[in-house]
Each structure stands twice: as structure tokens, then as C-alpha cells.
Amino acid sequence: MNDGEGAAAARHRFAAAGSFLGVEQSISGRRWRQRAGAAGAAEAISERFGLPEIQGRLLAARGIGLDEVPLFLKPRLRDQFPDPCHLRDMKKAVERLLCALRSGERIAVFGDYDVDGATAAALLLRFFAAVGASASLYVPDRLREGYGPNAEALLRLRDEGAAVVVAVDCGTTAHGALAAAEKAGLDVIVLDHHVSEPLLPPAVAVVNPNRFDEDSPHRALAAVGVAFLFVVALNRALREAGWYGREREEPDLLAWLDLVALGTVCDVVPLLGLNRALVAQGLKVARLGRNRGLAALSSLAARQGPIDAYSLGFILGPRVNAGGRVGEAALGARLLACDDPVLAAELARRLDGYNRERREIEAKVLQAAILLVESRPQAPALAFAASEGWHPGVIGIVASRLKERYGRPACVVALQGGIGRGSGRSVEGVALGAAVIAARQAGLLLNGGGHAMAAGFTVAAENLGALHTFLAERLGDGIEGALKPQLLIDAALSPAAASRLLIEEIAALAPFGAGNPEPRFVFPSVRIHSSSPFGADHLRLSIGDAFEPERLEGIAFRAMGSELGRFLKESRGTAIHLAGRLQRARGGERAELVIDDAAPAAG
């Protein structure tokens, strides 16, 4: 079974269900829907493996089959790591780099400006440095050069002495640029995961689990996962060639799994199978704090507690990404490859500043995009928004926010001078990258590509309407119901059930992310006994119900001044439904509810 198959099997499992607790429109305007596993699956999982009922229910709702449960609960690399050379062209890539290392040829790493590209590039730079190779970094400017290899940049690298270019997280569809490189005598190796067409670009090797002719079961790998497999294969070849000895120590490849975990989480690929094992082991490495760049970012972000998938995806990842979105494209990769603590602190400070700028820009574009989506006709299968004046650096994040808000694929387009730069994000089981490639083949795009969960494209303004229609029809299979904000719920609980033991039972299913979302619970017909502000704009609550004296502490972040915050303060003593995720309270002895949403209790 491949990495994404379990997620695909669970596709839109909630679509046919009614609203949970009858909540058609919550205080935040969302319809509550319950995740539903196959009938009897939860009980079967719990009985066979002796698991608590809640674990069986959560596993079933995530489409985890009986045979998958042991590896899901104990994701170990030794159980799931493949021979890297099962991927087509891997041997060719290794042979060319082995030759380059032996002859002292200069190597250039051509990266992408997102977190997946930055981590993949940093991984390669660290490996090449560890084995004594000379390697440089090039990341194209998002606004000036766009995505992926371009002929001008490749030829400049050749003129600067590079004999081999390793393109990571890009290159699969760069036919023109790679043809120019080949003509100039520059060898290019592609390590990518974006969906390909039958015709591959001219390169020494195209290593990509999503090649048209590839039969790898690991199609859900992020680019950094592909790069890690390449490093493992090249390291093995170097060992067999006698590269290591008294004067050169073999590097510890597992020490760089923190980079693999960061890129994998941030690229929103399913955390199942091999990806899950890579992230689980990578989190252990990240908690050691050995990467100077990640340590510097953690310090600036005032992050507390052990690093988890949430920390990677929502605290550290956005800061690594910020340079490529609104600042300096190569900054993230440079930071992650840096071992100088003084330089790491400076790079982290600059990225943190860019991240603050990015948040301000993103908030404005998101507000405008929601207004467009909700004020204009939309196909049920796709949220689509396009406008002049939007910053191209934030459209991917805004597309992700729209996807989360509506539970549907989303595309956002920034228009300038009659040309639109678009970015899309998808939901599990709906292959957006393939749809974008089909749109390009149909003549609707100037350029475009991607993978199942994300895609990017360039479109002429006059083709926007036709593109919207094409993508909506292409993605529409299996997506039902109106385009409306929704919140997916795993189960209803009472305040007394929110115990430290329950937190530990939920934590056993981590790491959470795409394919394994963090559980969301509803506490029905509870009452707020007290509320008080804390921090800049947060609310702290004491929650109980009419039947048990047990109280549950709740937190509503950034709620002051919001509709949710006003509702919570005005509802003291009356019955309401609260939805959110549970976490261990500070001090570790009790659970607390992080409130996502609320609704009046019927009657």
C-alpha cells in the first residue's frame, strides 16, 4: 500500500453526513461535520490491538486499516525505508555525482524558495560539505525569475565554473532551461516530486517518484524526502568506493532528519507510511537542538516545550519560508545549512522580520480573497479568487487558508500586467497537480505544474474564466455540497473526560499533519463559569456542565474583539457547544481546551 492510499480511501468520508449537533452555522460561520470511519472499523481496531476506544475511533476516521495500525503507531525507518535505487534514474544520478566528487568538479545546488526546497538544498549542502566537495547554492527570485530552473541562471552557473547542477524541488517540467544547459555542456540532475508529463526534460537523471513512468510506492514523498534517499544512495556508493577512511569520516545521515521532517511537514504531504517514519524520527533529532538555524529561529519565536509537528508547520516553517515570499529567496536554505551561531542568529533575525511583513500582507490578501469567494458564484469543487495588486509571495498561504476554511481545493491568482501568477492547495484524495498540468496541455496556461496537494501556474488574464471552469470540472468528482466553511469533528466529550490520560492516548497518534489531522472535539451543552483576558488579546475560560462538577480550562487565542470572543464573554452561564483541540496545560497535570469555534446549544 502506498503512502497516500490510506488518505485517498478516506476521501470526503464526511461529505454525505449531516451537520454535527445540528450546527449548520457556528459563531464563526462554519458548518460542523463529523469524521466517520467505516462501520465497525473503530471497534475492530481497538479489540485486535487492545487500544482505548478513542484511539480506535481516531484511527478508523483517518482511514487506517487493521494491517496498517502497528506501523502507524510505531513508525520506524528500519521497517519502512526502501532501497533508494528502486527509483528510476537514481543510479545514474549517483554515478554522475560520484564522478564529480572523485574529479573535484564544482557542484551547484539549484533550489526552490519554499520550505521543502530550502530543506532539500540545505541537506545537500551539508552532505557535500561533509564529504569534502565544493558546492554552491542558487535559489531564483520569486518575482523576477519565477519558479524552477531558467536558462539564464543555469548558464551563469556554468560560467562560474559549475560542472554539475542538482535541481531540488524543481526541474521536472523545465524543458527549455534544461535543453539550454545540455547544449552548453552543463550536466543537470533533477531531484523532484512534482507530477511529470510523459516527456521528461533533457537531464543526466530525473529522480522523481511522480514520474509518469515510475512505479514507486512512495509517490507521496516531499522533495526533501527524495533528496534524503539520494544522499543515502550516494553515501553508500562513496563507502563502497573507499571514500571514507582515516582522513575522512563518514557523515551521520540520521543527524539531518530534522531537515527532512521540517520540509515534509511544511509541504503538507500525507504523514503516512515512509513520510510518517521520517517525520517521527526527524522530530527526535530536532529536539536535540543541534541545527544552529532551527535553534536560532526557536529562540526568536519564543517557542516553548518540545518541538512537534505543529512547531515545524506553524512556527518554524513560516519563518524559513518568509525570505522566499517577501525577502531574499536563498535565506532559508542558508540558515538551515549554517553552523556558525553568530551568522545563524543574524539570518534568523532577518527571516523573523520578513515573517512579520509576510503576516501583514497575507492578512490583507486573505480578507480580500474570502470576500471574493463568498460574494461571487463558485463551483462546489473549487474555491477560486483572483485580483490585481495581490503580492505573489503570499498567494500559496492564502490558498491554503481557503482550502482549510472551505474543505475544498483552492486556487488564488495575483494579477499584474495581464498575467496571473497562481497557487493552489488541495485536499486529500484530489490531485491538483495533475489537473494543472492538464490545463497547461489544454492551452489554458503559460506554465504550470505541481503534485497532488499543491500546484503553481502562470495564466493570461483573459483565460482566467476558462481556467476556473476547467479546474472545477476536473476536480469535481466526488466533491459534493455547497461551498461553505466547515469544521471537522472527531467526537463529543464531557469536561470530565478531558483528562491527562486522554491527552496521552491522543498523543500516541502523533505526529499530526496532512493525512493525520490533529483531533478536534466538541463539548456539548457546557457552560462558561468564568472568563478573563490574558496576554494581548486572548481569553482564558473555566468550563463545566450541568451534570458533573468537573471543570475544564479553556483558551481562546486572539479572541478579544472577534465575534467568537464576544460570544464567549456574553454566554456566561448559558448552555453552548464548544469545539477545539485538547492539549496538556502548563504544568502538565491537567488538560485544557484550545477553542476553535462555538455555537448556541439548541433549546
Coordinates of C-alpha atoms in Angstrom, one line a residue:
M1 CA 0.0 0.0 0.0
N2 CA 1.5 3.4 -0.9
D3 CA 1.9 6.4 1.4
G4 CA -1.2 8.2 0.2
E5 CA -3.6 5.3 -0.3
G6 CA -5.0 5.3 3.2
A7 CA -5.8 9.0 2.9
A8 CA -7.3 8.6 -0.5
A9 CA -9.5 5.8 0.8
A10 CA -10.9 8.2 3.4
R11 CA -11.6 10.9 0.8
H12 CA -14.6 13.0 1.6
R13 CA -15.9 10.4 4.0
F14 CA -17.7 13.2 5.8
A15 CA -19.5 14.5 2.6
A16 CA -22.7 12.6 3.0
A17 CA -23.1 13.2 6.7
G18 CA -25.4 15.8 8.2
S19 CA -24.2 18.6 10.4
F20 CA -22.9 17.6 13.8
L21 CA -25.2 18.5 16.7
G22 CA -27.3 20.4 14.1
V23 CA -24.8 23.2 13.8
E24 CA -25.3 24.5 10.3
Q25 CA -23.7 27.8 11.1
S26 CA -21.5 28.3 14.1
I27 CA -20.4 31.6 15.6
S28 CA -17.5 31.7 13.1
G29 CA -19.9 30.8 10.2
R30 CA -18.9 27.2 9.9
R31 CA -20.9 24.0 9.5
W32 CA -19.8 21.3 11.9
R33 CA -19.3 17.9 10.2
Q34 CA -18.2 14.6 11.9
R35 CA -15.4 12.5 10.6
A36 CA -16.7 9.0 10.1
G37 CA -14.7 5.8 9.8
A38 CA -16.0 2.6 8.2
A39 CA -18.7 0.9 10.2
G40 CA -17.2 -1.4 12.9
A41 CA -13.7 -0.4 12.0
A42 CA -13.0 1.5 15.2
E43 CA -14.2 -1.4 17.4
A44 CA -12.2 -3.9 15.4
I45 CA -9.0 -1.8 15.7
S46 CA -9.5 -1.4 19.5
E47 CA -10.2 -5.1 20.0
R48 CA -7.4 -6.5 17.9
F49 CA -4.7 -4.3 19.3
G50 CA -6.0 -3.7 22.8
L51 CA -6.3 0.1 22.3
P52 CA -8.5 2.6 24.1
E53 CA -11.8 3.2 22.3
I54 CA -10.8 6.8 21.4
Q55 CA -7.7 5.6 19.6
G56 CA -9.7 3.1 17.6
R57 CA -12.2 5.8 16.6
L58 CA -9.5 8.3 15.6
L59 CA -7.6 5.7 13.6
A60 CA -10.7 4.5 11.8
A61 CA -11.7 8.1 11.0
R62 CA -8.3 8.6 9.3
G63 CA -8.7 5.6 7.1
I64 CA -6.0 3.5 8.9
G65 CA -6.7 -0.2 8.1
L66 CA -6.1 -3.1 10.5
D67 CA -2.9 -4.1 8.9
E68 CA -1.5 -0.6 9.0
V69 CA -2.1 0.1 12.7
P70 CA 1.2 -1.4 14.1
L71 CA 3.5 0.7 11.7
F72 CA 1.3 3.7 12.2
L73 CA 1.6 3.6 16.0
K74 CA 5.3 2.8 15.9
P75 CA 6.7 4.4 12.7
R76 CA 10.3 3.2 12.4
L77 CA 12.6 3.8 9.5
R78 CA 14.1 0.3 9.6
D79 CA 10.7 -1.1 8.9
Q80 CA 9.8 1.2 6.0
F81 CA 12.9 2.7 4.4
P82 CA 13.3 1.4 0.8
D83 CA 16.3 0.8 -1.3
P84 CA 16.8 4.3 -2.8
C85 CA 17.8 2.8 -6.1
H86 CA 14.3 1.5 -6.7
L87 CA 13.6 5.0 -8.1
R88 CA 14.3 5.4 -11.8
D89 CA 17.5 7.3 -12.6
M90 CA 18.8 7.1 -9.1
K91 CA 21.8 5.0 -10.1
K92 CA 22.5 7.5 -13.0
A93 CA 22.4 10.4 -10.5
V94 CA 24.7 8.7 -8.1
E95 CA 27.2 7.7 -10.8
R96 CA 27.4 11.2 -12.1
L97 CA 27.9 12.8 -8.6
L98 CA 30.4 10.1 -7.7
C99 CA 32.4 11.0 -10.7
A100 CA 32.2 14.7 -9.9
L101 CA 33.4 14.1 -6.3
R102 CA 36.3 12.0 -7.5
S103 CA 37.5 14.5 -10.1
G104 CA 36.9 17.6 -7.9
E105 CA 34.3 19.1 -10.2
R106 CA 32.3 22.0 -8.9
I107 CA 28.7 21.3 -7.9
A108 CA 25.8 23.8 -7.7
V109 CA 22.5 23.2 -5.9
F110 CA 19.6 24.9 -7.6
G111 CA 16.8 25.1 -5.1
D112 CA 13.2 26.4 -4.7
Y113 CA 12.2 29.2 -2.4
D114 CA 9.7 27.3 -0.2
V115 CA 10.5 25.2 2.9
D116 CA 10.6 21.9 1.1
G117 CA 13.1 23.4 -1.4
A118 CA 15.1 25.1 1.4
T119 CA 15.4 22.0 3.5
A120 CA 16.3 19.8 0.5
A121 CA 19.0 22.3 -0.6
A122 CA 20.4 22.6 2.9
L123 CA 20.5 18.8 3.2
L124 CA 22.6 18.5 0.0
L125 CA 24.9 21.4 1.0
R126 CA 25.5 19.8 4.4
F127 CA 26.2 16.4 2.8
F128 CA 28.6 17.8 0.1
A129 CA 30.5 19.8 2.8
A130 CA 30.8 16.7 5.0
V131 CA 32.3 14.6 2.2
G132 CA 34.7 17.4 1.1
A133 CA 33.0 18.6 -2.1
S134 CA 32.8 22.2 -3.3
A135 CA 29.1 23.1 -3.7
S136 CA 27.3 26.4 -4.2
L137 CA 23.7 27.4 -3.8
Y138 CA 21.4 29.2 -6.2
V139 CA 17.7 30.0 -5.5
P140 CA 15.8 32.0 -8.1
D141 CA 14.0 35.2 -7.1
R142 CA 10.2 34.5 -6.9
L143 CA 9.2 37.8 -8.5
R144 CA 12.0 38.3 -11.1
E145 CA 12.7 34.7 -12.2
G146 CA 9.7 32.7 -11.1
Y147 CA 9.7 29.0 -10.1
G148 CA 12.3 26.5 -11.2
P149 CA 15.4 26.4 -13.4
N150 CA 15.8 29.1 -16.1
A151 CA 18.3 29.2 -18.9
E152 CA 20.0 32.4 -17.8
A153 CA 20.7 31.2 -14.3
L154 CA 21.9 27.8 -15.4
L155 CA 24.3 29.3 -17.9
R156 CA 25.6 31.7 -15.3
L157 CA 26.4 28.8 -13.0
R158 CA 28.3 27.1 -15.8
D159 CA 30.2 30.3 -16.5
E160 CA 31.1 30.5 -12.8
G161 CA 32.6 27.0 -13.0
A162 CA 29.9 24.6 -12.1
A163 CA 30.1 21.3 -14.0
V164 CA 27.0 19.7 -12.4
V165 CA 23.8 21.3 -11.2
V166 CA 21.5 19.4 -8.8
A167 CA 18.0 20.8 -9.1
V168 CA 15.9 20.1 -6.0
D169 CA 12.1 20.5 -5.6
C170 CA 12.0 21.7 -9.2
G171 CA 13.1 20.9 -12.8
T172 CA 10.7 18.2 -13.8
T173 CA 8.9 20.4 -16.3
A174 CA 11.8 22.8 -17.1
H175 CA 12.2 21.5 -20.7
G176 CA 13.6 24.7 -22.3
A177 CA 16.0 25.6 -19.5
L178 CA 17.5 22.1 -19.3
A179 CA 17.8 21.9 -23.1
A180 CA 19.8 25.1 -23.0
A181 CA 22.0 23.6 -20.2
E182 CA 22.6 20.4 -22.2
K183 CA 23.5 22.4 -25.3
A184 CA 26.1 24.4 -23.2
G185 CA 27.6 21.2 -21.8
L186 CA 26.2 21.6 -18.3
D187 CA 25.0 18.4 -16.6
V188 CA 21.8 18.7 -14.6
I189 CA 20.4 16.2 -12.1
V190 CA 16.8 16.6 -11.1
L191 CA 15.6 15.5 -7.6
D192 CA 11.9 16.4 -7.5
H193 CA 8.4 15.2 -6.6
H194 CA 6.1 17.3 -8.8
V195 CA 3.9 15.4 -11.3
S196 CA 5.6 14.9 -14.6
E197 CA 4.4 14.6 -18.2
P198 CA 5.3 11.6 -20.3
L199 CA 8.1 13.6 -22.0
L200 CA 10.9 14.3 -19.5
P201 CA 13.3 17.2 -19.8
P202 CA 16.9 16.5 -21.1
A203 CA 18.9 15.8 -18.0
V204 CA 21.5 13.3 -16.7
A205 CA 18.9 12.0 -14.4
V206 CA 15.3 12.8 -13.3
V207 CA 14.7 11.2 -9.9
N208 CA 11.1 11.7 -9.1
P209 CA 8.6 9.2 -7.5
N210 CA 5.9 11.0 -9.5
R211 CA 7.4 10.5 -12.9
F212 CA 4.9 9.3 -15.5
D213 CA 6.7 6.0 -15.9
E214 CA 7.6 5.5 -12.2
D215 CA 6.0 2.6 -10.2
S216 CA 7.5 3.5 -6.8
P217 CA 5.0 3.1 -3.8
H218 CA 6.4 6.3 -2.3
R219 CA 4.8 8.8 -4.5
A220 CA 3.8 11.0 -1.5
L221 CA 7.4 11.9 -0.6
A222 CA 8.3 15.6 -0.4
A223 CA 11.3 16.8 -2.3
V224 CA 13.4 16.7 0.8
G225 CA 12.5 13.0 1.2
V226 CA 13.7 12.3 -2.3
A227 CA 16.9 14.3 -1.6
F228 CA 17.4 12.2 1.5
L229 CA 17.1 8.9 -0.4
F230 CA 19.6 10.3 -2.9
V231 CA 22.0 11.2 -0.1
V232 CA 21.7 7.7 1.3
A233 CA 22.4 6.1 -2.1
L234 CA 25.4 8.4 -2.8
N235 CA 26.8 7.9 0.7
R236 CA 26.6 4.1 0.1
A237 CA 28.4 4.4 -3.2
L238 CA 31.1 6.5 -1.6
R239 CA 31.6 4.0 1.1
E240 CA 31.9 1.2 -1.4
A241 CA 34.4 3.2 -3.4
G242 CA 36.6 3.6 -0.3
W243 CA 36.0 7.4 0.0
Y244 CA 35.9 7.2 3.8
G245 CA 38.9 6.3 6.0
R246 CA 41.4 7.8 8.4
E247 CA 41.3 11.2 6.9
R248 CA 37.6 11.5 6.1
E249 CA 34.9 10.3 8.5
E250 CA 31.6 9.0 7.1
P251 CA 28.8 11.5 8.0
D252 CA 25.9 10.6 10.2
L253 CA 23.0 11.0 7.8
L254 CA 20.4 10.5 10.5
A255 CA 21.6 13.7 12.2
W256 CA 19.9 15.6 9.3
L257 CA 16.5 14.1 9.7
D258 CA 15.4 17.3 11.4
L259 CA 15.6 18.9 7.9
V260 CA 13.6 16.1 6.4
A261 CA 10.9 16.4 9.0
L262 CA 10.7 20.2 8.6
G263 CA 10.3 20.0 4.8
T264 CA 7.9 17.1 4.8
V265 CA 5.6 18.7 7.3
C266 CA 5.6 22.1 5.7
D267 CA 5.0 20.7 2.2
V268 CA 1.7 19.2 3.5
V269 CA 2.3 15.8 2.1
P270 CA 0.5 12.9 3.9
L271 CA 2.2 11.9 7.1
L272 CA 1.6 8.2 6.4
G273 CA 4.0 5.4 5.6
L274 CA 7.6 6.4 4.9
N275 CA 6.8 10.1 5.4
R276 CA 5.4 9.4 8.9
A277 CA 8.6 7.5 9.9
L278 CA 10.8 10.2 8.5
V279 CA 8.9 12.9 10.5
A280 CA 8.7 10.8 13.7
Q281 CA 12.5 10.2 13.7
G282 CA 13.2 13.7 12.5
L283 CA 11.4 15.2 15.4
K284 CA 13.6 13.3 17.8
V285 CA 16.6 14.8 16.1
A286 CA 15.1 18.3 16.1
R287 CA 14.5 18.1 19.9
L288 CA 18.3 17.8 20.3
G289 CA 18.7 21.3 19.1
R290 CA 21.8 20.7 17.0
N291 CA 20.8 22.6 13.9
R292 CA 22.0 26.2 14.6
G293 CA 19.5 27.7 12.3
L294 CA 16.5 26.0 13.8
A295 CA 17.8 26.8 17.3
A296 CA 18.1 30.5 16.4
L297 CA 14.6 30.6 15.0
S298 CA 13.1 28.8 18.0
S299 CA 14.7 31.3 20.3
L300 CA 13.3 34.3 18.3
A301 CA 9.9 32.8 18.2
A302 CA 9.9 32.2 21.9
R303 CA 8.7 28.6 21.3
Q304 CA 8.2 26.6 24.4
G305 CA 8.2 22.8 25.0
P306 CA 9.5 20.0 22.8
I307 CA 9.5 20.5 19.1
D308 CA 6.5 18.8 17.5
A309 CA 4.9 18.8 14.0
Y310 CA 2.9 21.9 15.0
S311 CA 6.1 23.7 15.8
L312 CA 7.6 22.8 12.4
G313 CA 4.5 23.6 10.4
F314 CA 3.2 26.8 12.1
I315 CA 6.1 28.4 14.0
L316 CA 9.5 27.5 12.4
G317 CA 8.4 26.7 8.8
P318 CA 6.7 30.1 8.1
R319 CA 9.8 31.9 9.2
V320 CA 12.0 29.7 6.9
N321 CA 9.6 30.4 4.1
A322 CA 9.4 34.2 4.7
G323 CA 12.6 35.0 2.8
G324 CA 11.3 33.4 -0.4
R325 CA 7.9 35.0 -0.1
V326 CA 8.7 38.7 0.6
G327 CA 12.5 38.9 1.0
E328 CA 15.7 37.1 0.0
A329 CA 15.0 33.8 -1.7
A330 CA 18.1 31.9 -0.5
L331 CA 17.9 33.0 3.1
G332 CA 16.0 29.9 4.4
A333 CA 18.4 27.4 2.9
R334 CA 21.4 29.4 4.0
L335 CA 20.1 29.4 7.6
L336 CA 19.5 25.7 7.7
A337 CA 22.9 24.9 6.3
C338 CA 24.7 27.3 8.7
D339 CA 26.9 26.1 11.6
D340 CA 28.1 29.5 12.7
P341 CA 26.0 30.6 15.7
V342 CA 26.6 34.3 15.1
L343 CA 25.7 34.1 11.4
A344 CA 22.7 31.8 12.2
A345 CA 21.4 34.4 14.7
E346 CA 21.7 37.2 12.1
L347 CA 20.0 35.1 9.4
A348 CA 17.2 34.1 11.8
R349 CA 16.6 37.7 12.8
R350 CA 16.2 38.8 9.1
L351 CA 13.8 35.9 8.4
D352 CA 11.8 36.8 11.5
G353 CA 11.5 40.3 10.2
Y354 CA 10.4 39.1 6.8
N355 CA 7.8 36.9 8.5
R356 CA 6.2 39.8 10.3
E357 CA 6.0 41.6 7.0
R358 CA 4.5 38.5 5.4
R359 CA 1.8 38.2 8.0
E360 CA 0.6 41.7 7.4
I361 CA 0.5 41.2 3.7
E362 CA -1.2 37.8 4.0
A363 CA -3.9 39.1 6.3
K364 CA -5.0 41.8 3.8
V365 CA -4.9 39.4 0.8
L366 CA -6.8 36.7 2.7
Q367 CA -9.6 39.1 3.8
A368 CA -10.0 40.2 0.2
A369 CA -9.9 36.6 -1.2
I370 CA -12.6 35.5 1.3
L371 CA -14.8 38.4 0.2
L372 CA -14.4 37.4 -3.5
V373 CA -15.1 33.8 -2.9
E374 CA -18.2 34.4 -0.8
S375 CA -19.6 37.2 -3.0
R376 CA -19.3 35.6 -6.4
P377 CA -20.7 32.3 -7.8
Q378 CA -18.3 29.4 -7.1
A379 CA -18.3 25.7 -8.3
P380 CA -18.7 23.3 -5.3
A381 CA -15.4 21.6 -6.2
L382 CA -13.1 24.7 -6.0
A383 CA -12.6 28.0 -4.2
F384 CA -11.1 30.4 -6.8
A385 CA -10.1 34.0 -6.3
A386 CA -8.1 36.4 -8.5
S387 CA -7.3 40.1 -8.2
E388 CA -4.9 42.8 -9.2
G389 CA -2.5 44.1 -6.6
W390 CA -2.0 40.9 -4.5
H391 CA 1.5 40.0 -3.5
P392 CA 2.5 36.8 -5.4
G393 CA 4.6 35.8 -2.4
V394 CA 1.6 35.1 -0.1
I395 CA -0.9 33.5 -2.6
G396 CA 0.2 30.0 -1.6
I397 CA -0.5 30.6 2.0
V398 CA -3.9 32.3 1.2
A399 CA -4.8 29.3 -1.0
S400 CA -4.0 27.0 2.0
R401 CA -6.2 29.2 4.3
L402 CA -9.1 29.0 1.8
K403 CA -8.7 25.2 1.5
E404 CA -8.9 24.9 5.3
R405 CA -11.9 27.2 5.5
Y406 CA -14.0 25.5 2.9
G407 CA -12.7 21.9 2.9
R408 CA -12.2 22.1 -0.8
P409 CA -9.3 22.7 -3.2
A410 CA -8.5 26.4 -3.6
C411 CA -6.6 28.5 -6.1
V412 CA -5.5 32.1 -5.7
V413 CA -4.2 34.3 -8.5
A414 CA -2.2 37.5 -8.3
L415 CA -2.7 39.6 -11.5
Q416 CA -0.3 42.1 -12.9
G417 CA 0.1 43.4 -16.4
G418 CA -2.4 41.0 -17.9
I419 CA -0.6 38.0 -16.4
G420 CA -1.7 36.0 -13.3
R421 CA 0.6 34.0 -11.0
G422 CA -1.4 31.4 -9.3
S423 CA -1.0 28.9 -6.5
G424 CA -3.3 26.1 -5.4
R425 CA -3.7 23.8 -2.4
S426 CA -5.8 20.6 -2.4
V427 CA -7.5 18.2 0.0
E428 CA -6.6 14.5 0.5
G429 CA -7.6 12.4 -2.5
V430 CA -7.9 15.2 -5.0
A431 CA -4.9 15.5 -7.3
L432 CA -4.5 19.2 -8.0
G433 CA -1.1 19.0 -9.8
A434 CA -2.4 16.6 -12.4
A435 CA -5.3 19.0 -13.1
V436 CA -3.0 22.0 -13.5
I437 CA -0.8 20.0 -15.9
A438 CA -3.9 19.1 -17.9
A439 CA -4.9 22.8 -18.0
R440 CA -1.5 23.6 -19.4
Q441 CA -1.8 20.9 -22.0
A442 CA -5.2 22.3 -23.0
G443 CA -3.6 25.6 -23.7
L444 CA -5.1 27.5 -20.8
L445 CA -1.8 28.2 -19.0
L446 CA 1.5 29.7 -19.9
N447 CA 3.2 27.4 -17.4
G448 CA 2.2 25.2 -14.5
G449 CA 2.7 22.0 -12.5
G450 CA 2.8 20.6 -9.1
H451 CA 1.9 17.5 -7.1
A452 CA -1.3 16.1 -5.6
M453 CA -1.6 18.6 -2.7
A454 CA -0.2 21.8 -4.2
A455 CA 0.4 23.4 -7.6
G456 CA 1.6 26.6 -9.2
F457 CA 0.8 28.2 -12.5
T458 CA 1.0 31.2 -14.8
V459 CA -2.0 32.3 -16.7
A460 CA -3.0 35.1 -19.1
A461 CA -5.8 37.2 -17.6
E462 CA -8.2 36.5 -20.5
N463 CA -8.0 32.8 -19.7
L464 CA -9.0 33.1 -16.0
G465 CA -12.7 32.2 -16.5
A466 CA -11.9 29.2 -18.7
L467 CA -9.3 28.0 -16.3
H468 CA -11.7 28.3 -13.4
T469 CA -14.3 26.2 -15.3
F470 CA -11.7 23.7 -16.4
L471 CA -10.3 23.1 -12.9
A472 CA -13.7 22.9 -11.3
E473 CA -14.9 20.3 -13.7
R474 CA -11.6 18.3 -13.5
L475 CA -11.6 18.3 -9.6
G476 CA -15.3 17.9 -9.1
D477 CA -15.5 14.1 -9.0
G478 CA -16.6 13.1 -5.5
I479 CA -17.0 16.6 -4.0
E480 CA -20.5 17.3 -3.0
G481 CA -22.4 20.0 -1.2
A482 CA -22.3 23.8 -1.2
L483 CA -19.0 25.7 -0.9
K484 CA -19.3 26.7 2.8
P485 CA -16.8 27.0 5.7
Q486 CA -16.8 23.9 7.8
L487 CA -15.1 22.3 10.9
L488 CA -14.5 18.6 11.0
I489 CA -15.2 17.0 14.4
D490 CA -13.9 13.7 15.7
A491 CA -16.1 13.1 18.8
A492 CA -18.1 14.7 21.5
L493 CA -16.7 14.7 25.1
S494 CA -17.7 15.9 28.5
P495 CA -15.4 18.1 30.5
A496 CA -14.7 15.2 32.9
A497 CA -13.4 13.1 30.0
A498 CA -10.7 15.6 29.2
S499 CA -8.1 14.0 31.4
R500 CA -4.4 13.8 31.3
L501 CA -4.8 10.1 30.3
L502 CA -6.9 11.1 27.3
I503 CA -4.1 13.6 26.3
E504 CA -1.6 10.8 26.4
E505 CA -3.8 8.5 24.4
I506 CA -4.2 11.1 21.7
A507 CA -0.5 11.9 21.7
A508 CA 0.2 8.3 20.8
L509 CA -1.2 9.1 17.3
A510 CA 1.3 11.9 16.7
P511 CA 2.9 13.3 14.6
F512 CA -0.2 15.1 13.3
G513 CA -0.5 16.8 9.9
A514 CA -1.8 16.1 6.4
G515 CA -3.4 12.6 6.3
N516 CA -3.5 12.6 10.1
P517 CA -5.1 15.8 11.3
E518 CA -4.9 16.7 15.0
P519 CA -8.2 15.6 16.6
R520 CA -11.0 18.1 17.1
F521 CA -13.6 17.6 19.8
V522 CA -16.9 19.2 20.7
F523 CA -18.1 19.7 24.3
P524 CA -21.9 19.9 24.0
S525 CA -24.2 22.0 26.2
V526 CA -21.5 23.2 28.5
R527 CA -21.4 26.5 30.5
I528 CA -18.7 29.1 30.9
H529 CA -18.3 29.7 34.6
S530 CA -15.7 32.5 34.3
S531 CA -13.7 34.3 31.7
S532 CA -10.7 36.6 31.9
P533 CA -8.4 38.2 29.4
F534 CA -4.7 37.4 29.3
G535 CA -1.8 38.4 27.0
A536 CA -2.5 40.9 24.3
D537 CA -5.9 39.6 23.0
H538 CA -6.6 36.1 24.4
L539 CA -9.3 34.7 26.7
R540 CA -9.0 32.2 29.5
L541 CA -12.1 30.3 30.5
S542 CA -13.4 27.9 33.1
I543 CA -15.9 25.4 31.5
G544 CA -18.3 22.9 33.1
D545 CA -21.7 21.2 32.5
A546 CA -24.9 20.8 34.5
F547 CA -24.2 17.1 35.4
E548 CA -20.7 17.0 36.8
P549 CA -18.7 19.4 39.0
E550 CA -15.5 18.8 37.0
R551 CA -14.2 21.9 35.4
L552 CA -12.1 22.2 32.2
E553 CA -9.9 25.1 31.5
G554 CA -10.2 26.7 28.0
I555 CA -8.2 29.1 26.0
A556 CA -9.4 31.2 23.0
F557 CA -6.4 32.7 21.3
R558 CA -6.7 36.1 19.6
A559 CA -10.4 36.2 20.5
M560 CA -10.6 39.7 22.0
G561 CA -12.6 41.8 19.6
S562 CA -13.7 38.9 17.5
E563 CA -17.2 37.5 17.1
L564 CA -16.1 34.4 18.9
G565 CA -14.7 36.3 21.8
R566 CA -17.8 38.4 22.2
F567 CA -20.0 35.3 22.1
L568 CA -17.9 33.6 24.8
K569 CA -18.0 36.6 27.1
E570 CA -21.7 37.1 26.7
S571 CA -22.7 33.4 27.1
R572 CA -21.6 33.0 30.7
G573 CA -24.0 30.7 32.5
T574 CA -25.9 29.7 29.3
A575 CA -25.6 26.3 27.5
I576 CA -23.3 26.4 24.5
H577 CA -21.3 24.0 22.4
L578 CA -17.6 24.4 22.3
A579 CA -15.2 22.9 19.7
G580 CA -11.4 22.7 19.7
R581 CA -8.4 20.6 20.4
L582 CA -7.0 19.4 23.7
Q583 CA -3.6 20.0 24.9
R584 CA -1.6 19.5 28.1
A585 CA -2.0 22.5 30.4
R586 CA 1.2 24.3 31.5
G587 CA 2.5 22.2 34.4
G588 CA 1.4 19.0 32.8
E589 CA -1.2 17.7 35.2
R590 CA -4.4 18.8 33.5
A591 CA -5.9 19.1 30.0
E592 CA -7.1 22.3 28.5
L593 CA -9.2 23.1 25.5
V594 CA -7.9 25.4 22.8
I595 CA -11.2 26.7 21.4
D596 CA -11.7 26.9 17.6
D597 CA -15.4 27.6 17.5
A598 CA -18.6 27.8 19.4
A599 CA -22.4 27.6 18.8
P600 CA -25.6 28.1 20.9
A601 CA -27.0 24.8 22.3
A602 CA -30.4 24.1 20.8
G603 CA -33.3 24.6 23.2

